[in-house]
mmCIF file of C-alpha atoms and ligand atoms in Angstrom:
data_model
loop_
_atom_site.group_PDB
_atom_site.id
_atom_site.type_symbol
_atom_site.label_atom_id
_atom_site.label_comp_id
_atom_site.label_asym_id
_atom_site.label_seq_id
_atom_site.Cartn_x
_atom_site.Cartn_y
_atom_site.Cartn_z
ATOM 1 C CA UNK S 477 -14.494 10.580 15.621
ATOM 2 C CA UNK S 478 -14.530 10.290 11.995
ATOM 3 C CA UNK S 479 -10.903 11.403 10.998
ATOM 4 C CA UNK S 480 -10.639 10.695 7.149
ATOM 5 C CA UNK S 481 -7.460 12.133 4.465
ATOM 6 C CA UNK S 482 -8.623 14.522 1.571
ATOM 7 C CA UNK S 483 -7.621 16.592 -1.380
ATOM 8 C CA UNK S 484 -3.932 16.604 -1.131
ATOM 9 C CA UNK S 485 -4.239 13.957 1.420
ATOM 10 C CA UNK S 486 -5.234 16.908 4.261
ATOM 11 C CA UNK S 487 -6.891 15.896 7.367
ATOM 12 C CA UNK S 488 -10.107 15.686 8.060
ATOM 13 C CA UNK S 489 -12.771 15.159 10.600
ATOM 14 C CA UNK S 490 -16.049 14.900 9.010
ATOM 15 C CA UNK S 491 -19.342 15.110 11.010
ATOM 16 C CA UNK S 492 -22.810 14.345 9.476
ATOM 17 C CA UNK S 493 -22.289 15.830 5.572
ATOM 18 C CA UNK S 494 -19.791 18.218 6.591
ATOM 19 C CA UNK S 495 -15.713 17.581 6.558
ATOM 20 C CA UNK S 496 -13.625 20.001 8.584
ATOM 21 C CA UNK S 497 -10.074 20.902 7.551
ATOM 22 C CA UNK S 498 -8.026 19.946 10.988
ATOM 23 C CA UNK S 499 -4.668 20.844 9.818
ATOM 24 C CA UNK S 500 -4.440 23.939 11.608
ATOM 25 C CA UNK S 501 -5.312 22.502 14.722
ATOM 26 C CA UNK S 502 -2.704 19.653 14.628
ATOM 27 C CA UNK S 503 0.000 21.424 12.519
ATOM 28 C CA UNK S 504 2.289 21.698 15.389
ATOM 29 C CA UNK S 505 5.435 20.940 15.658
ATOM 30 C CA UNK S 506 7.681 18.078 13.964
ATOM 31 C CA UNK S 507 5.807 15.669 12.426
ATOM 32 C CA UNK S 508 6.382 12.086 13.619
ATOM 33 C CA UNK S 509 6.080 10.346 9.850
ATOM 34 C CA UNK S 510 5.219 11.430 6.055
ATOM 35 C CA UNK S 511 1.861 10.404 6.143
ATOM 36 C CA UNK S 512 -0.382 12.804 8.209
ATOM 37 C CA UNK S 513 -2.531 10.235 9.417
ATOM 38 C CA UNK S 514 0.285 8.542 10.890
ATOM 39 C CA UNK S 515 1.504 11.824 12.329
ATOM 40 C CA UNK S 516 -2.174 12.250 14.212
ATOM 41 C CA UNK S 517 -2.203 8.481 15.511
ATOM 42 C CA UNK S 518 1.380 9.241 17.129
ATOM 43 C CA UNK S 519 0.288 12.628 18.765
ATOM 44 C CA UNK S 520 -4.183 11.589 19.036
ATOM 45 C CA UNK S 521 -4.403 11.497 22.753
ATOM 46 C CA UNK S 522 -2.489 15.239 22.748
ATOM 47 C CA UNK S 523 -4.894 16.574 20.439
ATOM 48 C CA UNK S 524 -8.316 14.616 21.427
ATOM 49 C CA UNK S 525 -9.165 17.144 23.459
ATOM 50 C CA UNK S 526 -8.213 20.448 21.114
ATOM 51 C CA UNK S 527 -10.225 18.604 18.158
ATOM 52 C CA UNK S 528 -13.319 18.369 20.363
ATOM 53 C CA UNK S 529 -13.140 22.128 21.571
ATOM 54 C CA UNK S 530 -12.250 23.585 18.544
ATOM 55 C CA UNK S 531 -13.607 21.937 15.466
ATOM 56 C CA UNK S 532 -16.498 23.925 14.283
ATOM 57 C CA UNK S 533 -14.461 26.718 14.402
ATOM 58 C CA UNK S 534 -12.027 25.186 11.484
ATOM 59 C CA UNK S 535 -12.796 25.950 7.837
ATOM 60 C CA UNK S 536 -15.069 23.239 6.852
ATOM 61 C CA UNK S 537 -16.266 21.806 3.108
ATOM 62 C CA UNK S 538 -19.811 19.815 2.282
ATOM 63 C CA UNK S 539 -18.370 16.118 1.796
ATOM 64 C CA UNK S 540 -19.500 16.408 -1.938
ATOM 65 C CA UNK S 541 -17.182 19.055 -2.487
ATOM 66 C CA UNK S 542 -13.954 17.357 -0.938
ATOM 67 C CA UNK S 543 -12.012 14.337 -2.425
ATOM 68 C CA UNK S 544 -11.608 11.295 0.128
ATOM 69 C CA UNK S 545 -8.718 9.479 -0.264
ATOM 70 C CA UNK S 546 -7.301 6.177 1.558
ATOM 71 C CA UNK S 547 -7.474 7.569 5.075
ATOM 72 C CA UNK S 548 -3.635 5.872 5.542
ATOM 73 C CA UNK S 549 -1.926 7.171 2.587
ATOM 74 C CA UNK S 550 1.317 5.156 3.402
ATOM 75 C CA UNK S 551 1.207 2.848 6.296
ATOM 76 C CA UNK S 552 4.391 0.638 7.609
ATOM 77 C CA UNK S 553 2.150 -2.220 5.950
ATOM 78 C CA UNK S 554 -0.581 -3.981 5.344
ATOM 79 C CA UNK S 555 -1.040 -7.749 7.306
ATOM 80 C CA UNK S 556 -4.073 -9.405 6.107
ATOM 81 C CA UNK S 557 -5.408 -12.492 7.278
ATOM 82 C CA UNK S 558 -6.039 -15.581 5.647
ATOM 83 C CA UNK S 559 -9.169 -17.290 5.177
ATOM 84 C CA UNK S 560 -11.215 -16.318 8.621
ATOM 85 C CA UNK S 561 -14.578 -16.800 7.993
ATOM 86 C CA UNK S 562 -16.444 -20.395 8.346
ATOM 87 C CA UNK S 563 -18.115 -20.324 4.661
ATOM 88 C CA UNK S 564 -15.272 -18.625 2.676
ATOM 89 C CA UNK S 565 -13.271 -21.484 3.960
ATOM 90 C CA UNK S 566 -15.577 -24.050 2.367
ATOM 91 C CA UNK S 567 -15.673 -22.198 -0.244
ATOM 92 C CA UNK S 568 -12.120 -22.002 -0.484
ATOM 93 C CA UNK S 569 -11.660 -25.930 -0.209
ATOM 94 C CA UNK S 570 -9.056 -24.946 2.525
ATOM 95 C CA UNK S 571 -8.242 -26.434 5.597
ATOM 96 C CA UNK S 572 -6.240 -23.544 7.330
ATOM 97 C CA UNK S 573 -7.054 -20.487 8.768
ATOM 98 C CA UNK S 574 -5.037 -17.971 10.456
ATOM 99 C CA UNK S 575 -4.282 -19.701 13.269
ATOM 100 C CA UNK S 576 -2.025 -21.641 11.051
ATOM 101 C CA UNK S 577 -1.371 -19.710 8.245
ATOM 102 C CA UNK S 578 -0.591 -16.951 10.008
ATOM 103 C CA UNK S 579 -0.812 -13.907 7.614
ATOM 104 C CA UNK S 580 0.509 -12.515 4.254
ATOM 105 C CA UNK S 581 1.408 -8.689 3.677
ATOM 106 C CA UNK S 582 0.161 -6.567 0.654
ATOM 107 C CA UNK S 583 2.098 -4.041 -0.920
ATOM 108 C CA UNK S 584 1.761 -0.727 0.998
ATOM 109 C CA UNK S 585 1.832 1.072 -2.907
ATOM 110 C CA UNK S 586 -1.512 -0.566 -3.516
ATOM 111 C CA UNK S 587 -3.475 1.391 -1.463
ATOM 112 C CA UNK S 588 -6.088 4.012 -3.232
ATOM 113 C CA UNK S 589 -8.978 5.984 -1.595
ATOM 114 C CA UNK S 590 -12.859 6.001 -2.373
ATOM 115 C CA UNK S 591 -13.758 6.953 -6.176
ATOM 116 C CA UNK S 592 -10.340 5.459 -7.511
ATOM 117 C CA UNK S 593 -10.123 3.294 -10.123
ATOM 118 C CA UNK S 594 -9.191 -0.714 -9.511
ATOM 119 C CA UNK S 595 -6.766 -1.109 -12.779
ATOM 120 C CA UNK S 596 -6.879 -4.464 -13.618
ATOM 121 C CA UNK S 597 -2.993 -4.807 -15.296
ATOM 122 C CA UNK S 598 -2.783 -6.193 -18.622
ATOM 123 C CA UNK S 599 -0.093 -8.479 -18.451
ATOM 124 C CA UNK S 600 -2.962 -10.426 -16.703
ATOM 125 C CA UNK S 601 -5.956 -10.034 -19.128
ATOM 126 C CA UNK S 602 -8.165 -13.072 -19.469
ATOM 127 C CA UNK S 603 -7.114 -13.967 -15.866
ATOM 128 C CA UNK S 604 -9.932 -13.844 -12.702
ATOM 129 C CA UNK S 605 -9.931 -11.014 -10.419
ATOM 130 C CA UNK S 606 -11.884 -11.174 -7.486
ATOM 131 C CA UNK S 607 -13.471 -8.342 -5.044
ATOM 132 C CA UNK S 608 -12.667 -8.943 -0.832
ATOM 133 C CA UNK S 609 -14.781 -7.377 1.481
ATOM 134 C CA UNK S 610 -12.977 -6.722 4.963
ATOM 135 C CA UNK S 611 -13.055 -4.514 7.810
ATOM 136 C CA UNK S 612 -9.500 -3.080 8.561
ATOM 137 C CA UNK S 613 -8.431 -2.318 11.578
ATOM 138 C CA UNK S 614 -5.732 0.680 12.329
ATOM 139 C CA UNK S 615 -3.219 -0.117 14.558
ATOM 140 C CA UNK S 616 -2.993 3.209 17.278
ATOM 141 C CA UNK S 617 0.537 1.824 19.291
ATOM 142 C CA UNK S 618 3.822 -0.189 18.976
ATOM 143 C CA UNK S 619 2.429 -3.421 19.847
ATOM 144 C CA UNK S 620 4.282 -6.713 20.314
ATOM 145 C CA UNK S 621 3.508 -9.951 21.878
ATOM 146 C CA UNK S 622 0.056 -8.600 22.729
ATOM 147 C CA UNK S 623 -1.848 -10.646 24.549
ATOM 148 C CA UNK S 624 -5.958 -10.972 22.542
ATOM 149 C CA UNK S 625 -7.825 -9.425 25.757
ATOM 150 C CA UNK S 626 -5.378 -6.225 25.604
ATOM 151 C CA UNK S 627 -5.781 -5.959 22.170
ATOM 152 C CA UNK S 628 -7.964 -3.073 21.868
ATOM 153 C CA UNK S 629 -5.718 -0.514 23.729
ATOM 154 C CA UNK S 630 -3.613 -0.801 20.677
ATOM 155 C CA UNK S 631 -6.093 -0.364 18.364
ATOM 156 C CA UNK S 632 -6.746 3.385 17.009
ATOM 157 C CA UNK S 633 -9.894 2.475 14.771
ATOM 158 C CA UNK S 634 -11.913 1.179 12.056
ATOM 159 C CA UNK S 635 -12.031 1.423 8.510
ATOM 160 C CA UNK S 636 -13.338 -0.730 5.362
ATOM 161 C CA UNK S 637 -11.158 -2.206 2.706
ATOM 162 C CA UNK S 638 -11.464 -4.295 -0.381
ATOM 163 C CA UNK S 639 -8.362 -6.837 -0.617
ATOM 164 C CA UNK S 640 -8.608 -7.232 -4.412
ATOM 165 C CA UNK S 641 -7.099 -10.282 -5.494
ATOM 166 C CA UNK S 642 -5.660 -12.279 -8.831
ATOM 167 C CA UNK S 643 -6.911 -15.553 -8.269
ATOM 168 C CA UNK S 644 -4.520 -18.314 -8.879
ATOM 169 C CA UNK S 645 -5.532 -21.311 -11.789
ATOM 170 C CA UNK S 646 -4.400 -24.765 -12.695
ATOM 171 C CA UNK S 647 -2.027 -22.979 -14.931
ATOM 172 C CA UNK S 648 -0.352 -20.326 -12.458
ATOM 173 C CA UNK S 649 0.063 -20.242 -8.924
ATOM 174 C CA UNK S 650 1.657 -17.067 -7.696
ATOM 175 C CA UNK S 651 3.152 -16.261 -4.450
ATOM 176 C CA UNK S 652 -0.380 -14.812 -2.606
ATOM 177 C CA UNK S 653 1.737 -11.588 -1.818
ATOM 178 C CA UNK S 654 2.179 -10.841 -5.852
ATOM 179 C CA UNK S 655 -1.612 -11.433 -6.703
ATOM 180 C CA UNK S 656 -3.111 -9.083 -3.985
ATOM 181 C CA UNK S 657 -0.097 -6.472 -4.409
ATOM 182 C CA UNK S 658 -0.847 -4.646 -7.996
ATOM 183 C CA UNK S 659 -1.152 -0.952 -8.070
ATOM 184 C CA UNK S 660 -4.822 -0.102 -7.027
ATOM 185 C CA UNK S 661 -5.348 -3.632 -5.334
ATOM 186 C CA UNK S 662 -6.306 -2.270 -1.897
ATOM 187 C CA UNK S 663 -9.597 0.517 -1.893
ATOM 188 C CA UNK S 664 -9.490 1.792 1.341
ATOM 189 C CA UNK S 665 -12.004 4.000 3.220
ATOM 190 C CA UNK S 666 -14.257 6.118 3.605
ATOM 191 C CA UNK S 667 -12.449 7.560 6.620
ATOM 192 C CA UNK S 668 -11.456 6.032 9.638
ATOM 193 C CA UNK S 669 -13.827 5.644 12.881
ATOM 194 C CA UNK S 670 -11.946 5.623 16.137
ATOM 195 C CA UNK S 671 -11.969 3.000 18.559
ATOM 196 C CA UNK S 672 -14.366 4.772 21.174
ATOM 197 C CA UNK S 673 -16.823 5.758 18.741
ATOM 198 C CA UNK S 674 -17.806 2.140 17.978
ATOM 199 C CA UNK S 675 -19.338 0.236 20.556
ATOM 200 C CA UNK S 676 -18.503 -3.619 19.397
ATOM 201 C CA UNK S 677 -16.248 -3.489 16.492
ATOM 202 C CA UNK S 678 -16.635 -7.618 16.341
ATOM 203 C CA UNK S 679 -20.266 -7.464 15.409
ATOM 204 C CA UNK S 680 -20.509 -4.614 12.410
ATOM 205 C CA UNK S 681 -22.662 -5.602 9.055
ATOM 206 C CA UNK S 682 -20.819 -5.705 6.126
ATOM 207 C CA UNK S 683 -21.990 -5.431 2.695
ATOM 208 C CA UNK S 684 -20.389 -5.665 -0.855
ATOM 209 C CA UNK S 685 -22.339 -4.735 -4.558
ATOM 210 C CA UNK S 686 -21.185 -4.867 -7.953
ATOM 211 C CA UNK S 687 -23.085 -2.550 -10.258
ATOM 212 C CA UNK S 688 -26.452 -3.372 -8.281
ATOM 213 C CA UNK S 689 -25.958 -6.875 -6.735
ATOM 214 C CA UNK S 690 -24.838 -7.905 -3.427
ATOM 215 C CA UNK S 691 -22.314 -10.167 -3.169
ATOM 216 C CA UNK S 692 -20.861 -10.084 -0.137
ATOM 217 C CA UNK S 693 -22.857 -9.884 3.349
ATOM 218 C CA UNK S 694 -21.380 -10.377 6.947
ATOM 219 C CA UNK S 695 -21.230 -9.945 10.562
ATOM 220 C CA UNK S 696 -17.960 -9.593 11.571
ATOM 221 C CA UNK S 697 -19.212 -11.837 14.651
ATOM 222 C CA UNK S 698 -18.549 -14.803 12.308
ATOM 223 C CA UNK S 699 -15.055 -14.415 11.873
ATOM 224 C CA UNK S 700 -12.824 -17.448 12.987
ATOM 225 C CA UNK S 701 -10.377 -15.419 14.519
ATOM 226 C CA UNK S 702 -11.679 -12.293 15.914
ATOM 227 C CA UNK S 703 -10.119 -8.775 16.067
ATOM 228 C CA UNK S 704 -8.434 -9.213 19.619
ATOM 229 C CA UNK S 705 -7.034 -12.741 18.668
ATOM 230 C CA UNK S 706 -5.386 -11.445 15.129
ATOM 231 C CA UNK S 707 -3.762 -9.048 16.817
ATOM 232 C CA UNK S 708 -2.569 -11.601 19.522
ATOM 233 C CA UNK S 709 -1.260 -13.847 16.481
ATOM 234 C CA UNK S 710 0.295 -11.071 14.545
ATOM 235 C CA UNK S 711 2.067 -9.226 17.128
ATOM 236 C CA UNK S 712 4.194 -12.212 17.981
ATOM 237 C CA UNK S 713 5.490 -12.231 14.787
ATOM 238 C CA UNK S 714 5.798 -8.655 14.053
ATOM 239 C CA UNK S 715 5.727 -5.417 15.497
ATOM 240 C CA UNK S 716 2.767 -3.672 14.886
ATOM 241 C CA UNK S 717 3.467 0.335 14.806
ATOM 242 C CA UNK S 718 1.186 3.309 14.483
ATOM 243 C CA UNK S 719 -1.152 3.635 10.996
ATOM 244 C CA UNK S 720 -0.010 -0.049 10.287
ATOM 245 C CA UNK S 721 -3.479 -1.855 9.001
ATOM 246 C CA UNK S 722 -4.725 -5.455 9.859
ATOM 247 C CA UNK S 723 -6.985 -6.825 6.627
ATOM 248 C CA UNK S 724 -9.571 -9.252 8.851
ATOM 249 C CA UNK S 725 -10.114 -11.612 6.095
ATOM 250 C CA UNK S 726 -13.188 -11.711 3.629
ATOM 251 C CA UNK S 727 -16.482 -13.340 3.995
ATOM 252 C CA UNK S 728 -18.360 -16.143 1.386
ATOM 253 C CA UNK S 729 -18.928 -14.443 -1.602
ATOM 254 C CA UNK S 730 -15.650 -13.586 -3.458
ATOM 255 C CA UNK S 731 -16.683 -13.207 -7.399
ATOM 256 C CA UNK S 732 -14.811 -11.939 -10.431
ATOM 257 C CA UNK S 733 -14.962 -7.931 -11.322
ATOM 258 C CA UNK S 734 -14.648 -6.434 -14.724
ATOM 259 C CA UNK S 735 -13.905 -3.523 -16.904
ATOM 260 C CA UNK S 736 -16.775 -1.037 -16.031
ATOM 261 C CA UNK S 737 -18.068 -2.597 -12.824
ATOM 262 C CA UNK S 738 -18.570 -0.295 -9.708
ATOM 263 C CA UNK S 739 -17.555 -1.845 -6.606
ATOM 264 C CA UNK S 740 -19.257 -0.601 -3.250
ATOM 265 C CA UNK S 741 -18.515 -1.203 0.220
ATOM 266 C CA UNK S 742 -20.693 -0.554 3.045
ATOM 267 C CA UNK S 743 -19.910 -0.885 6.957
ATOM 268 C CA UNK S 744 -22.548 -0.274 9.309
ATOM 269 C CA UNK S 745 -21.241 2.593 11.713
ATOM 270 C CA UNK S 746 -18.314 3.513 9.427
ATOM 271 C CA UNK S 747 -19.988 4.303 6.192
ATOM 272 C CA UNK S 748 -19.283 3.770 2.557
ATOM 273 C CA UNK S 749 -17.373 4.122 -0.652
ATOM 274 C CA UNK S 750 -17.151 3.148 -4.587
ATOM 275 C CA UNK S 751 -14.681 2.116 -7.019
ATOM 276 C CA UNK S 752 -14.984 2.056 -10.755
ATOM 277 C CA UNK S 753 -12.808 -0.978 -12.746
ATOM 278 C CA UNK S 754 -10.705 -0.618 -15.423
ATOM 279 C CA UNK S 755 -8.546 -2.185 -17.743
ATOM 280 C CA UNK S 756 -4.980 -1.117 -17.722
ATOM 281 C CA UNK S 757 -4.004 -0.025 -21.476
ATOM 282 C CA UNK S 758 -1.144 -1.705 -22.387
ATOM 283 C CA UNK S 759 2.634 0.038 -21.657
ATOM 284 C CA UNK S 760 0.630 3.077 -20.895
ATOM 285 C CA UNK S 761 -0.689 2.758 -17.093
ATOM 286 C CA UNK S 762 -4.526 3.505 -16.859
HETATM 287 MN MN1 MN R 1086 -7.998 -11.256 2.369
#
């Protein structure tokens, strides 16, 4: 199932070019969480059949009519893998990967959805900002000390993510968490495709274009630590909770984005979304 948040962060299911408003089907009882998607993930096993049987009776819209939002509006956390593709490891001239480095966290307030602007902060003008194409994994069940062989039991689904980054240079070496946590620095979308609908999530073709130029293109099979291994590594440190997001790392081809660019991410079996890049206007926000 393709599950989206749309308009005022309402829950919808996408079938071809239509979005069905599933709010009336799943709104029973007290919510578990303030994010409607996290709430749905908690209830998914109970409501899945209901959704499948009654979807077509729900009010629906053409996809062109709705505003898609980031499919998790307020996750507990965004856990991100550092260098996780061999060619990108070479490009970044680093020795270690997720096995040695672990992970970093991005602020959950950095999330934006399809069509929203990536705002380059005024305070960092003149610095380099990069796009990072990544597959995002959405956790489905509380996960602690999970073995790689069991990892897929804890995954709800997959979506696309851009891990936008302020690059360090010879004069600046901010912590990675700062460089990646500016507001708008985590575009995500266009929706979550649930685990059961993706035969092999480790073998998805992914592409990122800036304007019309392809900058990153990869298949997930080239990850150094695969999806299951990342769940193992991360869940041995921290409890992963329903709705938490794992950004699985970026392949080679990271390159600068600037004011006026349009960044597009496309992932096979998931979908695509775009974000314009704008400069923050000093003192006023975007
Ligand atoms: Mn990254």
